[in-house]
Amino acid sequence: MTAHFSQSATILLMVAGLYIVIARGNMVKKLIGLSMFQSSVYLLYILPGKLIGGTAPILGAGYSVYANPLPHVLILTAIVVGVATLALGLTLVVRIKEAFGTIEEDEIAGDMRSDGSKPGRGRKSA
Amino acid sequence: MTAPGFGDPQLLALSLALPALATLAIALLGRWPNLRETATLLGAGLLFATVMALLARVLAGARPELHLASVAPGLELALRIDPLGMLFAAVASTLWIVNSLYSIGYMRGNDEPRQTPFYACFAIAIFATMGLAFSGNLFTLFVFYELLSLSTYPLVTHKRSPTAMRAGRVYLLTLIGASMVLLLPAIVWTGMIAGTLDFRTGGILGDKLGPVALALLLAMFVFGAAKAAVMPLHRWLPAAMVAPTPVSALLHAVAVVKAGVFTILKVVVSVFGIETLAQSGASQWLVYAAGFTIVAASFVALRADDLKRRLAYSTVGQLSYVVLAAALASPVAVLGAALHIAAHAVSKITLFFGAGAVYTAEHVTKVSEMDGIGRRMPWTMGAFAIGALSMIGLPPAAGFLGKWFILDAATGATDWVAVAAIALSTVLNAAYFLPILIRAFLRPANGPRKEAPLPMVIALTATAAGTVLLFLLPGVPYRLASMIVGG
Amino acid sequence: MIASHLPVLLIIVPLLGAVLAALSRHGFVAWLVALLASAATMAVAFALLWRVQAEGLISYRIGGWAPELGIEYRIDAVSAFIVVLVSAIAFLTMIYARRSVLAEISAERVAWFYTMLLLCVAGLLGIAATGDAFNAFVFLEVSSLATYTLIALGRDRRALVAAYQYLIVGTIGATLYVIGVGLIYLSTGTLNIGLIVERLASLQGSRALTVAEAFIVVGIALKLALFPLHAWLPNAYAYAPSAATVLLASTATKVAVYLLARYLFTVFGGDIDVGAIPISAILIGLSVAAMFIPSAAAIFQNDVKRILALSSVGQIGYITLGLALANQTGLTGGLLHLFNHALMKGAAFMAIGAVVYRAGTARLDDLSGIGRTMPWTVAALTIAGLALIGVPGTSGFVSKYYLILGALEAGLGWLAILIVASSLLAVLYVGRIVEVVWFREPAAVARECREAPLELLLPMWILAGATIWFGIDAEWPVGLAASAARVLLGGAP
């Protein structure tokens, strides 16, 4: 178990996040789950790059063991993507709350069905 | 007849371009009915002239070819005229003129709505028929076959009533469905076995398939071409009778249904090859299927009171004569089949013209309402009588010829099932046509003399005369038909 | 000078355009920028195609870094094929968008709409152009984030929910993909697809790779709406602004298919079954299910946009079927269908967008007889519908024909029959639309309409015309698809 501690943590985060996304009807909670799910990826990339006793990659005498910098750079990008996704998701939830008055998926699903059965609306009825 | 510099390929292109141009002209002239009808008649007249010019060349031994486009490797859109296609095209283009005349009378006489789309779709259907008749390979044939189904759908649903829309659905689903599920796979299969889709007299399959596979492939072609209305895929034809009568007359007596039997005959002659088929015995089952259709359709016709429905079932039966002949797979049978295509076309169109004239003049649609109508509309019912004689197969009407050769082929092959089917159906044909004539001419009339509008009477008299003439002077169709197998 | 930087210009031009459009703040200026940028992008794409056909693979190193460290763009016959398709559709969408967007989106948001449209195009082109697995993820997210925003700009409040649902599913898909990439990275130490391919050779049978492939395939399958992972798509297409739907339906799923093909063939090699997972069998099964089930559902819809959206899920089934067949003919058929479907669905969504522009609704009940008042628009819709069925004479026939040949070549005769049989479902849902719009008496809505303006008709008819043209003379697209298939199957580029 301890030998694969980092992988275990990654998988736990991944599965827990995905579970929240699927099992919760609250749109904000879903987004939290989604963020957890994405965080597992950060661990997946970064943890194997960590070397015990390793330093930052500095060219020079005395620095023979260093961690691979590339995963860090990659994950910086992934974090930016994750933040953008979360921000956009939350914005949508705010707009949904304004439009439907709720952020519970099952209540919204009911509203959407009744929207669908209304007759066609005239043009420019945004 | 033709301007100098017009070679065979140009004429061939013209035979397709004319109906296409007519469509365009009709669509553009929609606001001026008289000009629009002129476009139809002009298109029909010019097409007839073009086809006749081609006919002269084909009779002289030419086989015009034209390559249109290559869709993908192995899929070529190409035209090539052979005698069978020439015969079909000649029949269709001749009858288009007569039918246009009749349509004008009918559509105006009944004050039908949406006349511009009607004439435009009609011209597209003729375009598709020409392409089908002149197609040089299976793929081209398939393209025009589908175009014909699609372009006639608006005509079937012309009335837009719920019944018409339902009939339209049956029509489209049966025809397109069968052609996609059976005809297309059959074509793909043929292409894989033979390595080509081109039509060649004597067949392209050779001995590459065993008798069972051959029978299966034949079944896919026969039922895939549901336009031939071999039972059980015949229901669309009676359903399509909701269409205005000119549609029933030209399309469901000539162009569409003949496209079906033409496809089967063409496939038997130029894909399977009649020798291959005869030796393998792979078409024996088709003799039974066609024989059953002939007899069963006659029984249904016997019980139908609606005149157009009776005619429709008569068509189902008559089409299977051609299929039966194709199944017999001998030169004489093919000769008979080709002649029957021509003969049935002119006589069935006469019968439909008669039915439409009776409807336009008196709004009669049922056989039981036709008492004495022959005394009131002598020209119409006289023509109808000639058509009926032709259906039964009695001289001096053209129907006799095709039947004679098919019967000859059946006895020659000592195929007693086929002989029995033909004999029985002849009796039944008489049993359902003669009562109409007896009612029409022998029962007392219940009104004054009142003929249908003049264009209609001219048209149906012309086709009735054609029915007799074809019997008396069968020279050209006979020469074409006998060239089919000879190459 | 410029010629050597073509691959990167492909991304930079729309990206810069997006920035300019955002800065302009003005609807018309933003549109003009978008139009010019997409025209320039299309020119670059065609130039690339021409060069690939002449010289073969083009490799471009961003900033001059070696592939081990930097990002490499690789344009081969497959990428060029996709890039040309995406950029051409994007250009036509821009022509179409101006009036459609004015009618559907409030004025202060119009500039943002074009910004997002250009970002989406940049992302999609980036996925096709890049030779770096992680870079593909970034572009995937760029295009996805732009897409969520585009959908949310729809005028119906349900658009917000559709965007949210797509955001959740899309992010899961992209994350699964990047997990798979991570596993490959851990096994091979590189993210460059060319180098991955070299290093994977010594790692055959590794369990990490099997898991990686599973993650990647499922992740991309979510993005390309492979049945049964398609639930997000119908709502997204139905409620997005019409112009956005045109772009998404014609290009977004297609680029995802490209990415899937890249991994299945280029990365994991010609034999696409890895380890214990019979990917080709699963893919065939799901493709066939997609050909039937969503198409059958489409028959019972009342909103034309939804019918077309569900039909898209079905049509994607044909494309993935081509991938699953994994032989030259079948793959050509799949890629050709990708191309043809982009054209026909683009035309169809443009047509229904034009109907919405005039009638304000896409509900079938309200559109009775609208063919009488908008004949050109509805004719284009009909042509696209015929192509969806696969009627000969339209491009849909040619691609299905190749698929059938491919199935027969693979010895799967029953599959050929299923391909044909599934087309009958298209007959039903297209037939239903055609019957209502042409053959019913015009309803109140239809009588008040006029024909759509030329700006909408022109791009619509270019696509509809191409659908007919490539149904009669398919040499050009077949050539492109065939050479792309050859590259994917390991031949020379």
GROMACS .gro file of C-alpha atoms in nm, chain C residues 138-469:
model
  332
  751VAL     CA    1  -0.492   2.202  -2.460
  752PHE     CA    2  -0.646   2.269  -2.800
  753LEU     CA    3  -0.928   2.032  -2.716
  754GLU     CA    4  -1.005   2.242  -2.411
  755VAL     CA    5  -0.967   2.570  -2.600
  756SER     CA    6  -1.226   2.460  -2.853
  757SER     CA    7  -1.447   2.302  -2.585
  758LEU     CA    8  -1.454   2.608  -2.359
  759ALA     CA    9  -1.538   2.824  -2.658
  760THR     CA   10  -1.809   2.576  -2.754
  761TYR     CA   11  -1.972   2.580  -2.410
  762THR     CA   12  -1.990   2.958  -2.430
  763LEU     CA   13  -2.132   2.949  -2.782
  764ILE     CA   14  -2.406   2.711  -2.677
  765ALA     CA   15  -2.488   2.920  -2.372
  766LEU     CA   16  -2.540   3.221  -2.603
  767GLY     CA   17  -2.851   3.052  -2.744
  768ARG     CA   18  -3.165   3.253  -2.688
  769ASP     CA   19  -3.361   2.977  -2.515
  770ARG     CA   20  -3.300   2.937  -2.142
  771ARG     CA   21  -3.257   2.564  -2.201
  772ALA     CA   22  -2.937   2.655  -2.385
  773LEU     CA   23  -2.777   2.726  -2.047
  774VAL     CA   24  -2.855   2.379  -1.919
  775ALA     CA   25  -2.739   2.224  -2.245
  776ALA     CA   26  -2.410   2.414  -2.216
  777TYR     CA   27  -2.369   2.308  -1.853
  778GLN     CA   28  -2.435   1.943  -1.931
  779TYR     CA   29  -2.193   1.953  -2.219
  780LEU     CA   30  -1.936   2.122  -1.997
  781ILE     CA   31  -1.954   1.838  -1.745
  782VAL     CA   32  -1.938   1.562  -2.005
  783GLY     CA   33  -1.682   1.740  -2.219
  784THR     CA   34  -1.452   1.800  -1.924
  785ILE     CA   35  -1.477   1.438  -1.813
  786GLY     CA   36  -1.395   1.333  -2.169
  787ALA     CA   37  -1.095   1.563  -2.196
  788THR     CA   38  -0.972   1.460  -1.851
  789LEU     CA   39  -0.998   1.091  -1.934
  790TYR     CA   40  -0.801   1.166  -2.248
  791VAL     CA   41  -0.528   1.347  -2.056
  792ILE     CA   42  -0.508   1.063  -1.803
  793GLY     CA   43  -0.443   0.826  -2.091
  794VAL     CA   44  -0.180   1.062  -2.228
  795GLY     CA   45  -0.023   1.076  -1.880
  796LEU     CA   46   0.009   0.700  -1.869
  797ILE     CA   47   0.176   0.700  -2.209
  798TYR     CA   48   0.405   0.976  -2.095
  799LEU     CA   49   0.502   0.777  -1.787
  800SER     CA   50   0.578   0.475  -2.005
  801THR     CA   51   0.765   0.647  -2.285
  802GLY     CA   52   0.893   0.973  -2.140
  803THR     CA   53   0.774   1.181  -2.433
  804LEU     CA   54   0.461   1.352  -2.552
  805ASN     CA   55   0.561   1.380  -2.916
  806ILE     CA   56   0.346   1.142  -3.114
  807GLY     CA   57   0.626   1.056  -3.354
  808LEU     CA   58   0.859   0.966  -3.069
  809ILE     CA   59   0.584   0.783  -2.881
  810VAL     CA   60   0.533   0.562  -3.183
  811GLU     CA   61   0.905   0.482  -3.195
  812ARG     CA   62   0.929   0.403  -2.826
  813LEU     CA   63   0.606   0.207  -2.803
  814ALA     CA   64   0.752  -0.057  -3.031
  815SER     CA   65   0.954  -0.196  -2.741
  816LEU     CA   66   0.663  -0.176  -2.499
  817GLN     CA   67   0.414  -0.405  -2.673
  818GLY     CA   68   0.183  -0.583  -2.431
  819SER     CA   69   0.245  -0.344  -2.145
  820ARG     CA   70  -0.056  -0.315  -1.921
  821ALA     CA   71  -0.007   0.058  -1.878
  822LEU     CA   72  -0.056   0.098  -2.251
  823THR     CA   73  -0.376  -0.106  -2.252
  824VAL     CA   74  -0.513   0.114  -1.975
  825ALA     CA   75  -0.393   0.426  -2.155
  826GLU     CA   76  -0.569   0.324  -2.473
  827ALA     CA   77  -0.889   0.252  -2.283
  828PHE     CA   78  -0.882   0.596  -2.120
  829ILE     CA   79  -0.805   0.773  -2.445
  830VAL     CA   80  -1.068   0.592  -2.648
  831VAL     CA   81  -1.343   0.649  -2.392
  832GLY     CA   82  -1.239   1.012  -2.344
  833ILE     CA   83  -1.249   1.089  -2.714
  834ALA     CA   84  -1.568   0.885  -2.756
  835LEU     CA   85  -1.737   1.129  -2.518
  836LYS     CA   86  -1.622   1.422  -2.731
  837LEU     CA   87  -1.733   1.267  -3.057
  838ALA     CA   88  -2.069   1.157  -2.914
  839LEU     CA   89  -2.021   0.790  -2.986
  840PHE     CA   90  -2.334   0.603  -2.887
  841PRO     CA   91  -2.418   0.564  -2.592
  842LEU     CA   92  -2.206   0.862  -2.482
  843HIS     CA   93  -2.404   1.106  -2.693
  844ALA     CA   94  -2.663   1.234  -2.444
  845TRP     CA   95  -2.513   1.584  -2.438
  846LEU     CA   96  -2.533   1.636  -2.812
  847PRO     CA   97  -2.904   1.673  -2.903
  848ASN     CA   98  -2.967   1.951  -2.652
  849ALA     CA   99  -2.643   2.128  -2.732
  850TYR     CA  100  -2.718   2.138  -3.106
  851ALA     CA  101  -3.085   2.217  -3.060
  852TYR     CA  102  -3.045   2.521  -2.835
  853ALA     CA  103  -2.718   2.675  -2.954
  854PRO     CA  104  -2.745   2.978  -3.186
  855SER     CA  105  -2.802   2.856  -3.543
  856ALA     CA  106  -2.463   2.968  -3.671
  857ALA     CA  107  -2.286   2.795  -3.382
  858THR     CA  108  -2.477   2.475  -3.448
  859VAL     CA  109  -2.365   2.481  -3.810
  860LEU     CA  110  -2.000   2.501  -3.709
  861LEU     CA  111  -2.025   2.247  -3.428
  862ALA     CA  112  -2.226   1.989  -3.619
  863SER     CA  113  -1.997   2.007  -3.921
  864THR     CA  114  -1.660   2.020  -3.753
  865ALA     CA  115  -1.638   1.957  -3.378
  866THR     CA  116  -1.726   1.589  -3.374
  867LYS     CA  117  -1.528   1.540  -3.694
  868VAL     CA  118  -1.209   1.663  -3.532
  869ALA     CA  119  -1.271   1.429  -3.240
  870VAL     CA  120  -1.300   1.145  -3.491
  871TYR     CA  121  -0.969   1.255  -3.636
  872LEU     CA  122  -0.809   1.237  -3.293
  873LEU     CA  123  -0.953   0.891  -3.235
  874ALA     CA  124  -0.820   0.773  -3.570
  875ARG     CA  125  -0.479   0.917  -3.488
  876TYR     CA  126  -0.455   0.716  -3.169
  877LEU     CA  127  -0.610   0.396  -3.297
  878PHE     CA  128  -0.395   0.381  -3.608
  879THR     CA  129  -0.087   0.599  -3.580
  880VAL     CA  130  -0.012   0.558  -3.210
  881PHE     CA  131  -0.138   0.214  -3.128
  882GLY     CA  132  -0.060   0.071  -3.468
  883GLY     CA  133  -0.254  -0.093  -3.746
  884ASP     CA  134  -0.386  -0.372  -3.525
  885ILE     CA  135  -0.624  -0.164  -3.320
  886ASP     CA  136  -0.711  -0.434  -3.071
  887VAL     CA  137  -0.482  -0.382  -2.776
  888GLY     CA  138  -0.426  -0.635  -2.502
  889ALA     CA  139  -0.746  -0.796  -2.388
  890ILE     CA  140  -0.972  -0.522  -2.522
  891PRO     CA  141  -1.126  -0.605  -2.862
  892ILE     CA  142  -1.159  -0.240  -2.961
  893SER     CA  143  -1.261  -0.302  -3.319
  894ALA     CA  144  -1.541  -0.539  -3.217
  895ILE     CA  145  -1.666  -0.296  -2.953
  896LEU     CA  146  -1.645  -0.009  -3.198
  897ILE     CA  147  -1.839  -0.202  -3.461
  898GLY     CA  148  -2.107  -0.289  -3.207
  899LEU     CA  149  -2.144   0.068  -3.084
  900SER     CA  150  -2.136   0.206  -3.438
  901VAL     CA  151  -2.417  -0.023  -3.544
  902ALA     CA  152  -2.615   0.071  -3.234
  903ALA     CA  153  -2.557   0.437  -3.321
  904MET     CA  154  -2.677   0.379  -3.677
  905PHE     CA  155  -3.007   0.243  -3.547
  906ILE     CA  156  -3.105   0.369  -3.203
  907PRO     CA  157  -3.058   0.750  -3.221
  908SER     CA  158  -3.186   0.748  -3.579
  909ALA     CA  159  -3.498   0.568  -3.460
  910ALA     CA  160  -3.535   0.824  -3.181
  911ALA     CA  161  -3.507   1.102  -3.439
  912ILE     CA  162  -3.825   0.982  -3.606
  913PHE     CA  163  -4.031   1.080  -3.302
  914GLN     CA  164  -3.891   1.428  -3.241
  915ASN     CA  165  -4.086   1.743  -3.307
  916ASP     CA  166  -3.802   1.993  -3.323
  917VAL     CA  167  -3.621   1.983  -3.657
  918LYS     CA  168  -3.290   2.081  -3.496
  919ARG     CA  169  -3.323   1.785  -3.260
  920ILE     CA  170  -3.405   1.552  -3.547
  921LEU     CA  171  -3.092   1.666  -3.725
  922ALA     CA  172  -2.888   1.643  -3.405
  923LEU     CA  173  -2.994   1.285  -3.336
  924SER     CA  174  -2.931   1.207  -3.699
  925SER     CA  175  -2.577   1.336  -3.642
  926VAL     CA  176  -2.524   1.078  -3.370
  927GLY     CA  177  -2.642   0.814  -3.612
  928GLN     CA  178  -2.419   0.940  -3.892
  929ILE     CA  179  -2.117   0.944  -3.662
  930GLY     CA  180  -2.186   0.574  -3.628
  931TYR     CA  181  -2.109   0.527  -3.998
  932ILE     CA  182  -1.785   0.720  -3.958
  933THR     CA  183  -1.663   0.520  -3.659
  934LEU     CA  184  -1.770   0.206  -3.839
  935GLY     CA  185  -1.525   0.299  -4.110
  936LEU     CA  186  -1.250   0.330  -3.849
  937ALA     CA  187  -1.345  -0.003  -3.691
  938LEU     CA  188  -1.330  -0.184  -4.024
  939ALA     CA  189  -0.964  -0.082  -4.041
  940ASN     CA  190  -0.913  -0.171  -4.405
  941GLN     CA  191  -0.826   0.067  -4.685
  942THR     CA  192  -1.172   0.075  -4.843
  943GLY     CA  193  -1.365   0.091  -4.518
  944LEU     CA  194  -1.146   0.361  -4.370
  945THR     CA  195  -1.172   0.560  -4.693
  946GLY     CA  196  -1.549   0.526  -4.662
  947GLY     CA  197  -1.545   0.642  -4.301
  948LEU     CA  198  -1.328   0.945  -4.372
  949LEU     CA  199  -1.527   1.024  -4.684
  950HIS     CA  200  -1.845   1.011  -4.481
  951LEU     CA  201  -1.684   1.244  -4.230
  952PHE     CA  202  -1.625   1.489  -4.513
  953ASN     CA  203  -1.962   1.442  -4.679
  954HIS     CA  204  -2.153   1.450  -4.356
  955ALA     CA  205  -1.990   1.780  -4.264
  956LEU     CA  206  -2.116   1.928  -4.591
  957MET     CA  207  -2.467   1.786  -4.576
  958LYS     CA  208  -2.524   1.856  -4.206
  959GLY     CA  209  -2.381   2.203  -4.252
  960ALA     CA  210  -2.633   2.266  -4.529
  961ALA     CA  211  -2.915   2.117  -4.325
  962PHE     CA  212  -2.843   2.323  -4.014
  963MET     CA  213  -2.795   2.637  -4.224
  964ALA     CA  214  -3.135   2.574  -4.381
  965ILE     CA  215  -3.313   2.519  -4.053
  966GLY     CA  216  -3.130   2.821  -3.913
  967ALA     CA  217  -3.268   3.024  -4.202
  968VAL     CA  218  -3.615   2.893  -4.122
  969VAL     CA  219  -3.567   3.000  -3.760
  970TYR     CA  220  -3.448   3.338  -3.890
  971ARG     CA  221  -3.774   3.391  -4.075
  972ALA     CA  222  -4.027   3.187  -3.879
  973GLY     CA  223  -3.876   3.207  -3.531
  974THR     CA  224  -3.929   2.839  -3.464
  975ALA     CA  225  -3.793   2.501  -3.561
  976ARG     CA  226  -4.092   2.305  -3.436
  977LEU     CA  227  -4.217   2.078  -3.709
  978ASP     CA  228  -4.582   2.144  -3.621
  979ASP     CA  229  -4.538   2.513  -3.692
  980LEU     CA  230  -4.356   2.462  -4.021
  981SER     CA  231  -4.639   2.313  -4.226
  982GLY     CA  232  -4.610   2.410  -4.588
  983ILE     CA  233  -4.317   2.643  -4.534
  984GLY     CA  234  -4.168   2.510  -4.856
  985ARG     CA  235  -4.427   2.722  -5.036
  986THR     CA  236  -4.291   3.048  -4.896
  987MET     CA  237  -3.922   2.956  -4.854
  988PRO     CA  238  -3.867   2.721  -5.149
  989TRP     CA  239  -3.489   2.767  -5.185
  990THR     CA  240  -3.420   2.714  -4.817
  991VAL     CA  241  -3.640   2.410  -4.792
  992ALA     CA  242  -3.499   2.271  -5.117
  993ALA     CA  243  -3.150   2.285  -4.966
  994LEU     CA  244  -3.283   2.108  -4.658
  995THR     CA  245  -3.437   1.843  -4.880
  996ILE     CA  246  -3.113   1.786  -5.070
  997ALA     CA  247  -2.927   1.749  -4.743
  998GLY     CA  248  -3.196   1.508  -4.625
  999LEU     CA  249  -3.163   1.297  -4.937
 1000ALA     CA  250  -2.789   1.283  -4.879
 1001LEU     CA  251  -2.849   1.171  -4.520
 1002ILE     CA  252  -3.056   0.885  -4.657
 1003GLY     CA  253  -2.780   0.806  -4.904
 1004VAL     CA  254  -2.980   0.846  -5.223
 1005PRO     CA  255  -2.758   0.793  -5.527
 1006GLY     CA  256  -2.662   1.117  -5.693
 1007THR     CA  257  -2.580   1.268  -5.354
 1008SER     CA  258  -2.251   1.246  -5.170
 1009GLY     CA  259  -2.408   1.034  -4.895
 1010PHE     CA  260  -2.442   0.747  -5.139
 1011VAL     CA  261  -2.077   0.743  -5.236
 1012SER     CA  262  -1.950   0.725  -4.879
 1013LYS     CA  263  -2.198   0.455  -4.783
 1014TYR     CA  264  -2.101   0.263  -5.094
 1015TYR     CA  265  -1.739   0.263  -4.983
 1016LEU     CA  266  -1.842   0.155  -4.635
 1017ILE     CA  267  -2.039  -0.135  -4.779
 1018LEU     CA  268  -1.742  -0.238  -4.993
 1019GLY     CA  269  -1.520  -0.209  -4.686
 1020ALA     CA  270  -1.753  -0.430  -4.484
 1021LEU     CA  271  -1.758  -0.689  -4.760
 1022GLU     CA  272  -1.381  -0.671  -4.788
 1023ALA     CA  273  -1.361  -0.745  -4.415
 1024GLY     CA  274  -1.586  -1.045  -4.475
 1025LEU     CA  275  -1.874  -0.892  -4.283
 1026GLY     CA  276  -2.163  -0.931  -4.525
 1027TRP     CA  277  -2.423  -0.886  -4.250
 1028LEU     CA  278  -2.271  -0.550  -4.169
 1029ALA     CA  279  -2.320  -0.438  -4.528
 1030ILE     CA  280  -2.687  -0.529  -4.500
 1031LEU     CA  281  -2.716  -0.336  -4.173
 1032ILE     CA  282  -2.560  -0.027  -4.329
 1033VAL     CA  283  -2.827  -0.032  -4.596
 1034ALA     CA  284  -3.110  -0.120  -4.360
 1035SER     CA  285  -3.024   0.163  -4.123
 1036SER     CA  286  -3.062   0.408  -4.410
 1037LEU     CA  287  -3.432   0.328  -4.404
 1038LEU     CA  288  -3.459   0.503  -4.069
 1039ALA     CA  289  -3.323   0.813  -4.236
 1040VAL     CA  290  -3.596   0.774  -4.498
 1041LEU     CA  291  -3.848   0.793  -4.215
 1042TYR     CA  292  -3.719   1.098  -4.033
 1043VAL     CA  293  -3.629   1.288  -4.348
 1044GLY     CA  294  -3.957   1.183  -4.505
 1045ARG     CA  295  -4.148   1.319  -4.209
 1046ILE     CA  296  -3.983   1.659  -4.241
 1047VAL     CA  297  -4.028   1.667  -4.617
 1048GLU     CA  298  -4.392   1.573  -4.592
 1049VAL     CA  299  -4.470   1.850  -4.346
 1050VAL     CA  300  -4.273   2.131  -4.507
 1051TRP     CA  301  -4.374   2.062  -4.865
 1052PHE     CA  302  -4.701   1.875  -4.865
 1053ARG     CA  303  -4.909   2.028  -4.588
 1054GLU     CA  304  -5.120   2.336  -4.632
 1055PRO     CA  305  -4.920   2.639  -4.509
 1056ALA     CA  306  -4.983   2.717  -4.143
 1057ALA     CA  307  -5.009   3.072  -4.011
 1058VAL     CA  308  -4.635   3.088  -3.946
 1059ALA     CA  309  -4.546   2.973  -4.295
 1060ARG     CA  310  -4.777   3.216  -4.470
 1061GLU     CA  311  -4.612   3.516  -4.308
 1062CYS     CA  312  -4.258   3.409  -4.406
 1063ARG     CA  313  -4.051   3.526  -4.697
 1064GLU     CA  314  -3.756   3.353  -4.859
 1065ALA     CA  315  -3.436   3.380  -4.654
 1066PRO     CA  316  -3.192   3.659  -4.749
 1067LEU     CA  317  -2.914   3.589  -4.997
 1068GLU     CA  318  -2.646   3.600  -4.728
 1069LEU     CA  319  -2.799   3.291  -4.573
 1070LEU     CA  320  -2.885   3.120  -4.900
 1071LEU     CA  321  -2.542   3.154  -5.056
 1072PRO     CA  322  -2.334   2.948  -4.810
 1073MET     CA  323  -2.623   2.707  -4.769
 1074TRP     CA  324  -2.638   2.641  -5.141
 1075ILE     CA  325  -2.262   2.614  -5.172
 1076LEU     CA  326  -2.281   2.323  -4.928
 1077ALA     CA  327  -2.596   2.176  -5.082
 1078GLY     CA  328  -2.445   2.211  -5.427
 1079ALA     CA  329  -2.126   2.042  -5.309
 1080THR     CA  330  -2.338   1.759  -5.171
 1081ILE     CA  331  -2.481   1.700  -5.517
 1082TRP     CA  332  -2.155   1.764  -5.698
   0.00000   0.00000   0.00000
